[in-house]
mmCIF file of C-alpha atoms in Angstrom:
data_model
loop_
_atom_site.group_PDB
_atom_site.id
_atom_site.type_symbol
_atom_site.label_atom_id
_atom_site.label_comp_id
_atom_site.label_asym_id
_atom_site.label_seq_id
_atom_site.Cartn_x
_atom_site.Cartn_y
_atom_site.Cartn_z
ATOM 1 C CA MET A 1 0.000 0.000 0.000
ATOM 2 C CA GLN A 2 1.357 3.415 -0.923
ATOM 3 C CA ASP A 3 1.153 6.434 1.341
ATOM 4 C CA PRO A 4 -0.965 9.070 -0.415
ATOM 5 C CA HIS A 5 1.275 11.802 1.023
ATOM 6 C CA ASN A 6 4.400 10.523 -0.705
ATOM 7 C CA HIS A 7 4.971 9.998 -4.368
ATOM 8 C CA GLY A 8 8.355 8.963 -5.701
ATOM 9 C CA GLY A 9 10.111 9.920 -2.456
ATOM 10 C CA HIS A 10 9.016 13.592 -2.632
ATOM 11 C CA ARG A 11 6.274 15.250 -0.563
ATOM 12 C CA HIS A 12 3.769 17.190 -2.654
ATOM 13 C CA HIS A 13 0.833 17.612 -0.215
ATOM 14 C CA VAL A 14 0.616 18.089 3.538
ATOM 15 C CA HIS A 15 -2.343 16.475 5.345
ATOM 16 C CA LYS A 16 -4.666 18.936 7.032
ATOM 17 C CA HIS A 17 -4.449 17.252 10.464
ATOM 18 C CA HIS A 18 -1.158 15.328 10.492
ATOM 19 C CA HIS A 19 2.202 17.033 9.943
ATOM 20 C CA HIS A 20 5.287 14.920 9.395
ATOM 21 C CA PRO A 21 8.772 16.392 9.961
ATOM 22 C CA HIS A 22 10.639 16.424 6.684
ATOM 23 C CA GLY A 23 13.444 14.157 7.830
ATOM 24 C CA LEU A 24 11.137 11.522 9.389
ATOM 25 C CA GLU A 25 8.325 11.306 6.875
ATOM 26 C CA PRO A 26 9.624 8.383 4.746
ATOM 27 C CA HIS A 27 10.136 6.234 7.853
ATOM 28 C CA ASP A 28 6.714 7.076 9.340
ATOM 29 C CA ALA A 29 5.141 6.068 6.059
ATOM 30 C CA HIS A 30 6.799 2.645 6.121
ATOM 31 C CA SER A 31 5.946 2.070 9.787
ATOM 32 C CA LYS A 32 2.297 2.822 9.021
ATOM 33 C CA VAL A 33 2.262 0.139 6.376
ATOM 34 C CA ALA A 34 3.895 -2.358 8.710
ATOM 35 C CA GLY A 35 1.599 -1.917 11.693
ATOM 36 C CA GLY A 36 -1.282 0.393 10.924
ATOM 37 C CA ASP A 37 -1.539 3.068 13.610
ATOM 38 C CA ARG A 38 0.280 1.057 16.309
ATOM 39 C CA PRO A 39 3.297 2.731 17.975
ATOM 40 C CA HIS A 40 6.323 1.633 16.031
ATOM 41 C CA THR A 41 10.054 2.306 16.384
ATOM 42 C CA PRO A 42 11.327 4.160 13.298
ATOM 43 C CA SER A 43 13.488 1.975 11.104
ATOM 44 C CA TYR A 44 16.480 4.327 11.313
ATOM 45 C CA LEU A 45 16.587 3.767 15.121
ATOM 46 C CA GLN A 46 16.410 -0.035 14.846
ATOM 47 C CA PRO A 47 19.674 -1.999 14.813
ATOM 48 C CA PRO A 48 20.345 -3.798 11.522
ATOM 49 C CA PRO A 49 19.252 -7.478 11.518
ATOM 50 C CA PRO A 50 22.135 -9.929 11.888
ATOM 51 C CA ALA A 51 23.231 -11.705 8.761
ATOM 52 C CA ALA A 52 22.348 -15.437 8.755
ATOM 53 C CA GLY A 53 25.550 -17.404 9.146
ATOM 54 C CA GLY A 54 27.530 -14.276 8.380
ATOM 55 C CA ALA A 55 27.021 -14.883 4.671
ATOM 56 C CA GLN A 56 23.949 -12.829 3.877
ATOM 57 C CA LEU A 57 23.705 -9.025 3.977
ATOM 58 C CA ASP A 58 20.586 -7.008 4.877
ATOM 59 C CA SER A 59 18.842 -4.811 2.332
ATOM 60 C CA GLY A 60 20.455 -1.671 3.816
ATOM 61 C CA SER A 61 23.985 -2.960 3.215
ATOM 62 C CA ASP A 62 26.576 -0.630 1.703
ATOM 63 C CA ASP A 63 27.692 -3.335 -0.702
ATOM 64 C CA PRO A 64 27.646 -1.528 -4.079
ATOM 65 C CA SER A 65 27.137 -4.814 -5.903
ATOM 66 C CA LEU A 66 23.626 -5.175 -4.452
ATOM 67 C CA PRO A 67 20.781 -3.003 -5.770
ATOM 68 C CA GLN A 68 19.201 -0.715 -3.187
ATOM 69 C CA SER A 69 15.547 0.232 -3.133
ATOM 70 C CA ARG A 70 14.330 3.835 -3.046
ATOM 71 C CA SER A 71 13.267 3.508 0.601
ATOM 72 C CA ASP A 72 16.733 2.244 1.595
ATOM 73 C CA GLN A 73 18.341 5.242 -0.083
ATOM 74 C CA ASP A 74 15.954 7.578 1.767
ATOM 75 C CA LYS A 75 16.991 6.003 5.073
ATOM 76 C CA GLU A 76 20.642 6.907 4.403
ATOM 77 C CA TYR A 77 19.815 10.509 3.395
ATOM 78 C CA VAL A 78 19.763 13.048 6.241
ATOM 79 C CA GLY A 79 19.266 16.244 4.225
ATOM 80 C CA PHE A 80 22.084 18.641 5.089
ATOM 81 C CA ALA A 81 23.380 18.339 1.525
ATOM 82 C CA THR A 82 20.706 20.923 0.625
ATOM 83 C CA LEU A 83 22.338 23.612 2.816
ATOM 84 C CA PRO A 84 24.123 25.298 -0.145
ATOM 85 C CA ASN A 85 20.762 25.555 -1.931
ATOM 86 C CA GLN A 86 19.207 27.149 1.159
ATOM 87 C CA VAL A 87 22.049 29.693 1.400
ATOM 88 C CA HIS A 88 21.757 30.364 -2.337
ATOM 89 C CA ARG A 89 18.007 31.030 -2.147
ATOM 90 C CA LYS A 90 18.416 33.318 0.869
ATOM 91 C CA SER A 91 21.291 35.252 -0.750
ATOM 92 C CA VAL A 92 19.430 35.711 -4.037
ATOM 93 C CA LYS A 93 16.363 36.960 -2.193
ATOM 94 C CA LYS A 94 18.445 39.441 -0.165
ATOM 95 C CA GLY A 95 20.551 40.589 -3.109
ATOM 96 C CA PHE A 96 24.218 41.512 -3.266
ATOM 97 C CA ASP A 97 26.160 44.750 -2.980
ATOM 98 C CA PHE A 98 29.571 45.734 -4.272
ATOM 99 C CA THR A 99 31.475 49.018 -4.014
ATOM 100 C CA LEU A 100 34.132 49.765 -6.605
ATOM 101 C CA MET A 101 36.440 52.787 -6.464
ATOM 102 C CA VAL A 102 38.189 54.124 -9.561
ATOM 103 C CA ALA A 103 41.187 56.401 -9.156
ATOM 104 C CA GLY A 104 43.698 57.965 -11.498
ATOM 105 C CA GLU A 105 44.263 61.225 -13.326
ATOM 106 C CA SER A 106 41.587 62.477 -15.715
ATOM 107 C CA GLY A 107 41.651 61.444 -19.349
ATOM 108 C CA LEU A 108 42.665 57.812 -18.752
ATOM 109 C CA GLY A 109 39.236 56.357 -19.572
ATOM 110 C CA LYS A 110 37.939 55.570 -16.074
ATOM 111 C CA SER A 111 34.317 56.490 -16.811
ATOM 112 C CA THR A 112 34.320 54.698 -20.167
ATOM 113 C CA LEU A 113 35.736 51.525 -18.643
ATOM 114 C CA VAL A 114 33.164 51.461 -15.827
ATOM 115 C CA ASN A 115 30.328 51.853 -18.334
ATOM 116 C CA SER A 116 31.842 49.082 -20.451
ATOM 117 C CA LEU A 117 32.264 46.726 -17.479
ATOM 118 C CA PHE A 118 28.674 46.895 -16.271
ATOM 119 C CA LEU A 119 26.857 47.946 -19.487
ATOM 120 C CA THR A 120 25.469 51.071 -17.840
ATOM 121 C CA ASP A 121 25.702 54.823 -18.345
ATOM 122 C CA LEU A 122 26.641 56.296 -14.967
ATOM 123 C CA TYR A 123 28.071 59.574 -16.222
ATOM 124 C CA LYS A 124 25.239 61.163 -18.213
ATOM 125 C CA ASP A 125 25.371 64.552 -16.478
ATOM 126 C CA ARG A 126 29.133 64.824 -16.071
ATOM 127 C CA LYS A 127 30.641 68.264 -16.545
ATOM 128 C CA LEU A 128 34.239 68.454 -17.736
ATOM 129 C CA LEU A 129 36.342 71.297 -16.347
ATOM 130 C CA ASN A 130 38.716 73.375 -18.418
ATOM 131 C CA ALA A 131 42.422 73.738 -17.636
ATOM 132 C CA GLU A 132 41.999 76.941 -15.615
ATOM 133 C CA GLU A 133 39.296 75.411 -13.405
ATOM 134 C CA ARG A 134 41.378 72.289 -12.788
ATOM 135 C CA ILE A 135 44.268 74.353 -11.359
ATOM 136 C CA THR A 136 42.328 75.204 -8.199
ATOM 137 C CA GLN A 137 40.204 72.054 -8.136
ATOM 138 C CA THR A 138 40.505 69.830 -5.076
ATOM 139 C CA VAL A 139 39.962 66.091 -5.024
ATOM 140 C CA GLU A 140 36.313 65.326 -4.390
ATOM 141 C CA ILE A 141 34.517 62.041 -3.918
ATOM 142 C CA THR A 142 31.419 61.263 -5.964
ATOM 143 C CA LYS A 143 29.186 58.194 -5.657
ATOM 144 C CA HIS A 144 27.022 56.620 -8.339
ATOM 145 C CA THR A 145 24.683 53.804 -7.315
ATOM 146 C CA VAL A 146 22.831 51.591 -9.772
ATOM 147 C CA ASP A 147 20.737 48.454 -9.290
ATOM 148 C CA ILE A 148 21.553 45.724 -11.821
ATOM 149 C CA GLU A 149 19.555 42.540 -12.274
ATOM 150 C CA GLU A 150 20.720 39.530 -14.256
ATOM 151 C CA LYS A 151 18.825 36.208 -14.386
ATOM 152 C CA GLY A 152 16.941 37.024 -11.207
ATOM 153 C CA VAL A 153 20.090 38.002 -9.249
ATOM 154 C CA LYS A 154 20.112 41.598 -7.992
ATOM 155 C CA LEU A 155 23.323 43.570 -7.511
ATOM 156 C CA LYS A 156 23.507 47.009 -5.911
ATOM 157 C CA LEU A 157 26.613 48.473 -7.528
ATOM 158 C CA THR A 158 28.227 51.607 -6.089
ATOM 159 C CA ILE A 159 30.938 53.352 -8.105
ATOM 160 C CA VAL A 160 33.121 55.783 -6.146
ATOM 161 C CA ASP A 161 34.920 58.242 -8.404
ATOM 162 C CA THR A 162 37.740 60.634 -7.513
ATOM 163 C CA PRO A 163 37.588 63.578 -9.954
ATOM 164 C CA GLY A 164 40.436 66.016 -9.602
ATOM 165 C CA PHE A 165 42.990 63.424 -8.487
ATOM 166 C CA GLY A 166 46.425 64.251 -9.910
ATOM 167 C CA ASP A 167 45.178 67.210 -11.966
ATOM 168 C CA ALA A 168 46.411 70.101 -9.826
ATOM 169 C CA VAL A 169 49.774 71.842 -10.119
ATOM 170 C CA ASN A 170 50.631 70.783 -6.571
ATOM 171 C CA ASN A 171 49.505 67.191 -5.898
ATOM 172 C CA THR A 172 50.992 66.898 -2.410
ATOM 173 C CA GLU A 173 48.856 64.524 -0.366
ATOM 174 C CA CYS A 174 46.052 64.626 -2.922
ATOM 175 C CA TRP A 175 45.287 61.031 -1.900
ATOM 176 C CA LYS A 176 44.408 62.070 1.670
ATOM 177 C CA SER A 177 40.735 62.728 0.886
ATOM 178 C CA VAL A 178 40.497 59.263 -0.714
ATOM 179 C CA ALA A 179 42.018 57.604 2.364
ATOM 180 C CA ASP A 180 39.711 59.635 4.630
ATOM 181 C CA TYR A 181 36.662 58.501 2.650
ATOM 182 C CA ILE A 182 37.627 54.820 3.040
ATOM 183 C CA ASP A 183 38.143 55.324 6.792
ATOM 184 C CA GLN A 184 34.778 57.074 7.067
ATOM 185 C CA GLN A 185 33.027 54.052 5.560
ATOM 186 C CA PHE A 186 34.844 51.761 8.010
ATOM 187 C CA GLU A 187 33.868 54.060 10.885
ATOM 188 C CA GLN A 188 30.214 54.135 9.860
ATOM 189 C CA TYR A 189 30.102 50.340 9.579
ATOM 190 C CA PHE A 190 31.817 49.999 12.973
ATOM 191 C CA ARG A 191 29.224 52.320 14.569
ATOM 192 C CA ASP A 192 26.323 50.415 12.979
ATOM 193 C CA GLU A 193 27.820 47.072 13.984
ATOM 194 C CA SER A 194 28.227 48.263 17.585
ATOM 195 C CA GLY A 195 24.728 49.719 17.774
ATOM 196 C CA LEU A 196 21.452 48.210 18.937
ATOM 197 C CA ASN A 197 19.859 47.629 15.517
ATOM 198 C CA ARG A 198 22.284 45.404 13.602
ATOM 199 C CA LYS A 199 19.754 43.707 11.373
ATOM 200 C CA ASN A 200 19.808 45.993 8.327
ATOM 201 C CA ILE A 201 23.342 47.388 8.216
ATOM 202 C CA GLN A 202 24.241 49.163 4.980
ATOM 203 C CA ASP A 203 27.663 48.028 3.796
ATOM 204 C CA ASN A 204 29.313 50.970 2.015
ATOM 205 C CA ARG A 205 32.877 49.775 2.589
ATOM 206 C CA VAL A 206 35.063 50.009 -0.514
ATOM 207 C CA HIS A 207 35.730 46.455 -1.694
ATOM 208 C CA CYS A 208 38.091 47.203 -4.579
ATOM 209 C CA CYS A 209 40.037 50.136 -6.010
ATOM 210 C CA LEU A 210 40.942 50.141 -9.697
ATOM 211 C CA TYR A 211 43.995 52.365 -9.958
ATOM 212 C CA PHE A 212 44.629 53.618 -13.496
ATOM 213 C CA ILE A 213 48.260 53.925 -14.548
ATOM 214 C CA SER A 214 49.126 56.181 -17.482
ATOM 215 C CA PRO A 215 50.533 54.370 -20.546
ATOM 216 C CA PHE A 216 52.804 57.354 -21.229
ATOM 217 C CA GLY A 217 56.131 57.252 -19.443
ATOM 218 C CA HIS A 218 58.346 54.544 -18.033
ATOM 219 C CA GLY A 219 56.628 52.512 -15.344
ATOM 220 C CA LEU A 220 55.143 54.085 -12.218
ATOM 221 C CA ARG A 221 55.277 57.801 -11.456
ATOM 222 C CA PRO A 222 55.991 59.101 -7.923
ATOM 223 C CA LEU A 223 52.288 59.973 -7.536
ATOM 224 C CA ASP A 224 51.305 56.367 -8.354
ATOM 225 C CA VAL A 225 53.732 55.002 -5.772
ATOM 226 C CA GLU A 226 52.627 57.383 -3.006
ATOM 227 C CA PHE A 227 48.913 56.788 -3.659
ATOM 228 C CA MET A 228 49.173 53.006 -3.561
ATOM 229 C CA LYS A 229 51.435 53.020 -0.497
ATOM 230 C CA ALA A 230 48.985 55.291 1.341
ATOM 231 C CA LEU A 231 45.997 53.041 0.589
ATOM 232 C CA HIS A 232 47.302 49.469 0.296
ATOM 233 C CA GLU A 233 46.521 48.744 3.982
ATOM 234 C CA LYS A 234 42.948 50.016 3.626
ATOM 235 C CA VAL A 235 41.600 48.629 0.342
ATOM 236 C CA ASN A 236 42.197 45.969 -2.320
ATOM 237 C CA ILE A 237 44.187 47.746 -5.048
ATOM 238 C CA VAL A 238 44.008 46.341 -8.591
ATOM 239 C CA PRO A 239 46.386 48.250 -10.922
ATOM 240 C CA VAL A 240 45.146 48.884 -14.456
ATOM 241 C CA LEU A 241 47.230 49.997 -17.444
ATOM 242 C CA ALA A 242 44.933 52.490 -19.154
ATOM 243 C CA LYS A 243 44.472 53.115 -22.892
ATOM 244 C CA ALA A 244 46.385 50.001 -23.891
ATOM 245 C CA ASP A 245 45.526 50.624 -27.567
ATOM 246 C CA THR A 246 48.206 53.351 -27.598
ATOM 247 C CA LEU A 247 50.899 50.684 -27.068
ATOM 248 C CA THR A 248 52.168 47.848 -29.246
ATOM 249 C CA PRO A 249 51.931 44.283 -27.842
ATOM 250 C CA SER A 250 55.659 44.213 -27.086
ATOM 251 C CA GLU A 251 55.438 47.600 -25.314
ATOM 252 C CA VAL A 252 52.508 46.337 -23.217
ATOM 253 C CA LYS A 253 54.516 43.264 -22.188
ATOM 254 C CA LYS A 254 57.617 45.294 -21.227
ATOM 255 C CA LYS A 255 55.567 47.874 -19.317
ATOM 256 C CA LYS A 256 53.747 45.166 -17.346
ATOM 257 C CA ILE A 257 57.046 43.589 -16.284
ATOM 258 C CA LYS A 258 58.464 47.008 -15.327
ATOM 259 C CA ILE A 259 55.386 47.937 -13.248
ATOM 260 C CA ARG A 260 55.340 44.562 -11.436
ATOM 261 C CA GLU A 261 59.035 44.965 -10.583
ATOM 262 C CA GLU A 262 58.464 48.485 -9.206
ATOM 263 C CA ILE A 263 55.441 47.365 -7.170
ATOM 264 C CA GLU A 264 57.641 44.740 -5.515
ATOM 265 C CA GLN A 265 60.575 47.134 -5.179
ATOM 266 C CA TYR A 266 58.538 49.783 -3.310
ATOM 267 C CA GLY A 267 56.783 47.233 -1.092
ATOM 268 C CA ILE A 268 53.293 47.992 -2.434
ATOM 269 C CA LYS A 269 50.701 45.400 -1.391
ATOM 270 C CA ILE A 270 48.233 45.035 -4.230
ATOM 271 C CA TYR A 271 45.353 42.544 -4.213
ATOM 272 C CA GLN A 272 46.702 38.991 -4.212
ATOM 273 C CA PHE A 273 44.718 36.330 -6.034
ATOM 274 C CA PRO A 274 44.089 33.316 -3.783
ATOM 275 C CA ASP A 275 46.090 30.209 -4.614
ATOM 276 C CA CYS A 276 44.286 27.323 -6.271
ATOM 277 C CA ASP A 277 43.515 24.189 -4.280
ATOM 278 C CA SER A 278 45.312 21.018 -5.302
ATOM 279 C CA ASP A 279 42.030 19.354 -6.320
ATOM 280 C CA GLU A 280 41.085 22.086 -8.823
ATOM 281 C CA ASP A 281 40.974 21.095 -12.489
ATOM 282 C CA GLU A 282 43.812 22.088 -14.812
ATOM 283 C CA GLU A 283 41.685 24.568 -16.766
ATOM 284 C CA PHE A 284 40.904 26.585 -13.622
ATOM 285 C CA LYS A 285 44.578 26.541 -12.579
ATOM 286 C CA GLN A 286 45.562 27.833 -16.012
ATOM 287 C CA GLN A 287 43.010 30.664 -15.808
ATOM 288 C CA ASP A 288 44.310 31.624 -12.355
ATOM 289 C CA LEU A 289 47.890 31.681 -13.643
ATOM 290 C CA GLU A 290 46.891 33.890 -16.583
ATOM 291 C CA LEU A 291 45.165 36.331 -14.213
ATOM 292 C CA LYS A 292 48.274 36.635 -12.041
ATOM 293 C CA GLU A 293 50.472 37.220 -15.095
ATOM 294 C CA SER A 294 48.066 39.861 -16.457
ATOM 295 C CA ILE A 295 48.753 42.332 -13.611
ATOM 296 C CA PRO A 296 48.450 45.213 -14.354
ATOM 297 C CA PHE A 297 45.448 44.627 -16.622
ATOM 298 C CA ALA A 298 45.956 46.361 -19.970
ATOM 299 C CA VAL A 299 42.465 47.655 -20.756
ATOM 300 C CA ILE A 300 40.546 49.481 -23.449
ATOM 301 C CA GLY A 301 37.072 50.935 -22.918
ATOM 302 C CA SER A 302 34.400 51.728 -25.464
ATOM 303 C CA ASN A 303 30.662 52.423 -25.362
ATOM 304 C CA THR A 304 30.189 52.374 -29.130
ATOM 305 C CA VAL A 305 29.308 49.416 -31.323
ATOM 306 C CA VAL A 306 31.195 48.978 -34.597
ATOM 307 C CA GLU A 307 31.028 46.377 -37.350
ATOM 308 C CA ALA A 308 33.982 44.001 -37.745
ATOM 309 C CA LYS A 309 34.044 41.024 -40.138
ATOM 310 C CA GLY A 310 30.279 41.083 -40.479
ATOM 311 C CA LYS A 311 29.712 41.156 -36.692
ATOM 312 C CA ARG A 312 28.730 44.074 -34.492
ATOM 313 C CA VAL A 313 31.147 44.415 -31.568
ATOM 314 C CA ARG A 314 32.045 47.006 -28.958
ATOM 315 C CA GLY A 315 35.298 48.584 -29.992
ATOM 316 C CA ARG A 316 37.206 51.568 -31.311
ATOM 317 C CA LEU A 317 37.410 52.328 -35.021
ATOM 318 C CA TYR A 318 40.765 53.612 -36.299
ATOM 319 C CA PRO A 319 41.887 54.412 -39.855
ATOM 320 C CA TRP A 320 44.032 51.246 -39.849
ATOM 321 C CA GLY A 321 41.509 48.898 -38.262
ATOM 322 C CA ILE A 322 39.258 48.082 -35.318
ATOM 323 C CA VAL A 323 40.266 47.422 -31.710
ATOM 324 C CA GLU A 324 37.746 45.066 -30.089
ATOM 325 C CA VAL A 325 37.166 45.622 -26.377
ATOM 326 C CA GLU A 326 36.088 42.025 -25.696
ATOM 327 C CA ASN A 327 38.818 40.385 -27.767
ATOM 328 C CA SER A 328 41.451 38.842 -25.485
ATOM 329 C CA ALA A 329 44.069 39.208 -28.221
ATOM 330 C CA HIS A 330 43.608 42.994 -28.147
ATOM 331 C CA CYS A 331 43.418 43.732 -24.397
ATOM 332 C CA ASP A 332 42.718 42.301 -20.914
ATOM 333 C CA PHE A 333 39.201 43.743 -20.604
ATOM 334 C CA VAL A 334 37.517 40.311 -20.488
ATOM 335 C CA LYS A 335 40.000 39.047 -17.877
ATOM 336 C CA LEU A 336 39.396 42.107 -15.682
ATOM 337 C CA ARG A 337 35.605 41.766 -15.980
ATOM 338 C CA ASN A 338 35.710 38.041 -15.219
ATOM 339 C CA MET A 339 37.941 38.666 -12.211
ATOM 340 C CA LEU A 340 35.777 41.472 -10.833
ATOM 341 C CA VAL A 341 32.379 39.908 -11.451
ATOM 342 C CA ARG A 342 32.508 36.178 -12.158
ATOM 343 C CA THR A 343 35.364 34.733 -10.133
ATOM 344 C CA HIS A 344 36.731 37.048 -7.413
ATOM 345 C CA MET A 345 33.973 39.474 -6.362
ATOM 346 C CA GLN A 346 33.197 37.484 -3.211
ATOM 347 C CA ASP A 347 36.891 37.092 -2.375
ATOM 348 C CA LEU A 348 37.386 40.865 -2.684
ATOM 349 C CA LYS A 349 34.540 41.343 -0.190
ATOM 350 C CA ASP A 350 35.972 38.659 2.120
ATOM 351 C CA VAL A 351 39.448 40.235 2.151
ATOM 352 C CA THR A 352 37.879 43.642 2.858
ATOM 353 C CA ARG A 353 35.918 42.222 5.788
ATOM 354 C CA GLU A 354 38.528 39.857 7.228
ATOM 355 C CA THR A 355 41.700 41.906 6.693
ATOM 356 C CA HIS A 356 41.245 45.628 6.031
ATOM 357 C CA TYR A 357 38.155 46.189 8.175
ATOM 358 C CA GLU A 358 39.446 43.958 10.980
ATOM 359 C CA ASN A 359 42.686 45.975 11.091
ATOM 360 C CA TYR A 360 40.671 49.190 11.396
ATOM 361 C CA ARG A 361 38.386 47.645 14.029
ATOM 362 C CA ALA A 362 41.363 46.415 16.080
ATOM 363 C CA GLN A 363 42.899 49.905 16.018
ATOM 364 C CA CYS A 364 39.596 51.439 17.181
ATOM 365 C CA ILE A 365 39.231 48.974 20.056
ATOM 366 C CA GLN A 366 42.871 49.475 21.044
ATOM 367 C CA SER A 367 42.555 53.270 21.121
ATOM 368 C CA MET A 368 39.288 53.016 23.089
ATOM 369 C CA THR A 369 41.004 50.732 25.607
ATOM 370 C CA ARG A 370 43.867 53.220 25.990
ATOM 371 C CA MET A 371 41.399 56.032 26.642
ATOM 372 C CA VAL A 372 39.569 53.981 29.281
ATOM 373 C CA VAL A 373 42.827 53.085 31.050
ATOM 374 C CA LYS A 374 44.025 56.691 30.908
ATOM 375 C CA GLU A 375 40.735 57.995 32.365
ATOM 376 C CA ARG A 376 40.764 55.350 35.092
ATOM 377 C CA ASN A 377 44.334 56.270 36.065
ATOM 378 C CA ARG A 378 43.426 59.961 36.146
ATOM 379 C CA LYS A 379 40.498 59.310 38.491
ATOM 380 C CA TYR A 380 42.658 57.071 40.686
ATOM 381 C CA ALA A 381 45.346 59.764 40.954
ATOM 382 C CA HIS A 382 42.719 62.367 41.847
ATOM 383 C CA GLN A 383 41.366 60.128 44.631
ATOM 384 C CA GLU A 384 44.880 59.595 46.030
ATOM 385 C CA LEU A 385 45.580 63.340 46.034
ATOM 386 C CA THR A 386 42.302 64.040 47.812
ATOM 387 C CA PHE A 387 43.101 61.427 50.457
ATOM 388 C CA SER A 388 46.648 62.765 50.993
ATOM 389 C CA LYS A 389 45.355 66.253 51.884
ATOM 390 C CA ASN A 390 44.216 64.896 55.216
ATOM 391 C CA LEU A 391 47.702 63.567 56.062
ATOM 392 C CA PRO A 392 50.685 65.469 57.590
ATOM 393 C CA GLY A 393 53.241 66.776 55.103
ATOM 394 C CA SER A 394 55.905 64.042 55.377
ATOM 395 C CA SER A 395 53.295 61.278 55.519
ATOM 396 C CA ALA A 396 51.606 62.639 52.393
ATOM 397 C CA VAL A 397 54.884 62.508 50.442
ATOM 398 C CA GLN A 398 55.557 58.930 51.598
ATOM 399 C CA PHE A 399 52.010 57.965 50.648
ATOM 400 C CA LEU A 400 51.875 59.622 47.227
ATOM 401 C CA TYR A 401 55.352 59.035 45.776
ATOM 402 C CA PRO A 402 55.167 55.273 45.074
ATOM 403 C CA ARG A 403 51.583 55.519 43.760
ATOM 404 C CA LEU A 404 52.099 58.447 41.393
ATOM 405 C CA SER A 405 55.389 57.048 40.079
ATOM 406 C CA HIS A 406 53.603 53.762 39.358
ATOM 407 C CA LEU A 407 50.839 55.588 37.448
ATOM 408 C CA LEU A 408 53.382 57.519 35.430
ATOM 409 C CA ARG A 409 55.121 54.276 34.438
ATOM 410 C CA ILE A 410 51.977 52.524 33.218
ATOM 411 C CA ALA A 411 50.402 55.560 31.524
ATOM 412 C CA PRO A 412 50.340 55.003 27.764
#
């Protein structure tokens, strides 16, 4: 007799009066068949029957040579293998957020590349300053937020731009406002995390910074070095070689090697791709190796569609030919997009949370602890002085000297 509540091992209907826990339902169904409504020990709690003469195996045996029925397979299935699906459903319902900062001097194609990466137009109302206005311009921080949905997955993308960086005559400490902005986002998250309502915390921490390096010149400029050294402890820096279509393939290769050498020479800590596990397939290992060798990513941006070999592609049309943005033989745009979106977006967020934010949080807690100790010592010293006023002169000196000297030694 078949239980009307089960069909093919899957529950489709729930009885109006009887509710079976998901993990126990198959066993309750079998026990009902065996003994009607009599109390019955579930089969998964019963010891396996002994084999006759040690030669025969029961139907629940793990011997792969013996066929197992559907009910026997259900007995061996607990259900926690569905946990990834549960996490996936919950994450998709909640949506994802990602904050990307772009930095570099104007004219290197930052806005065009961002629009190309996410197929959006974030800079419709942008006003370009003339040379005279840029002389007195200070570095400002602008935010553009857009909600993107792809195949039912929602992403809240925040682009943080730094117009004015490197454009002034005097660029001394022009990166300070960028570093302050990153710290402000850490501070706001720390306050929200320490508050009473922690359920709906907005995460505006910067997860990645694309730093655009000029293709003109030999390697890194002093401004590039100082910017990356000032920020490499606060954010994941991914260096990008801008306007790669102005360089020949051999020039791109030489410049990449030169920039990687200088990054190591100056002790700059850029974002490190996680190492592959030993059980990963060879194709994934090869892709990871190519990503590591592509630093800095030589990129080209374009928002226009041109026709090449009978196909319409995004690219740049020159008198001598077409440069295709999404052609890996022309630039590293596809590798950068895959790294940012498809393969390493979650790792960038994890490193931000586990390394950069934790360092900031530890510093905050340490400074708060110092302040508490300092205030406690001050109050203790005040109490000792008040008590000593009631003592004779010589006794007061004998009483206060060892205590105050001890406080002075332990004061931070």
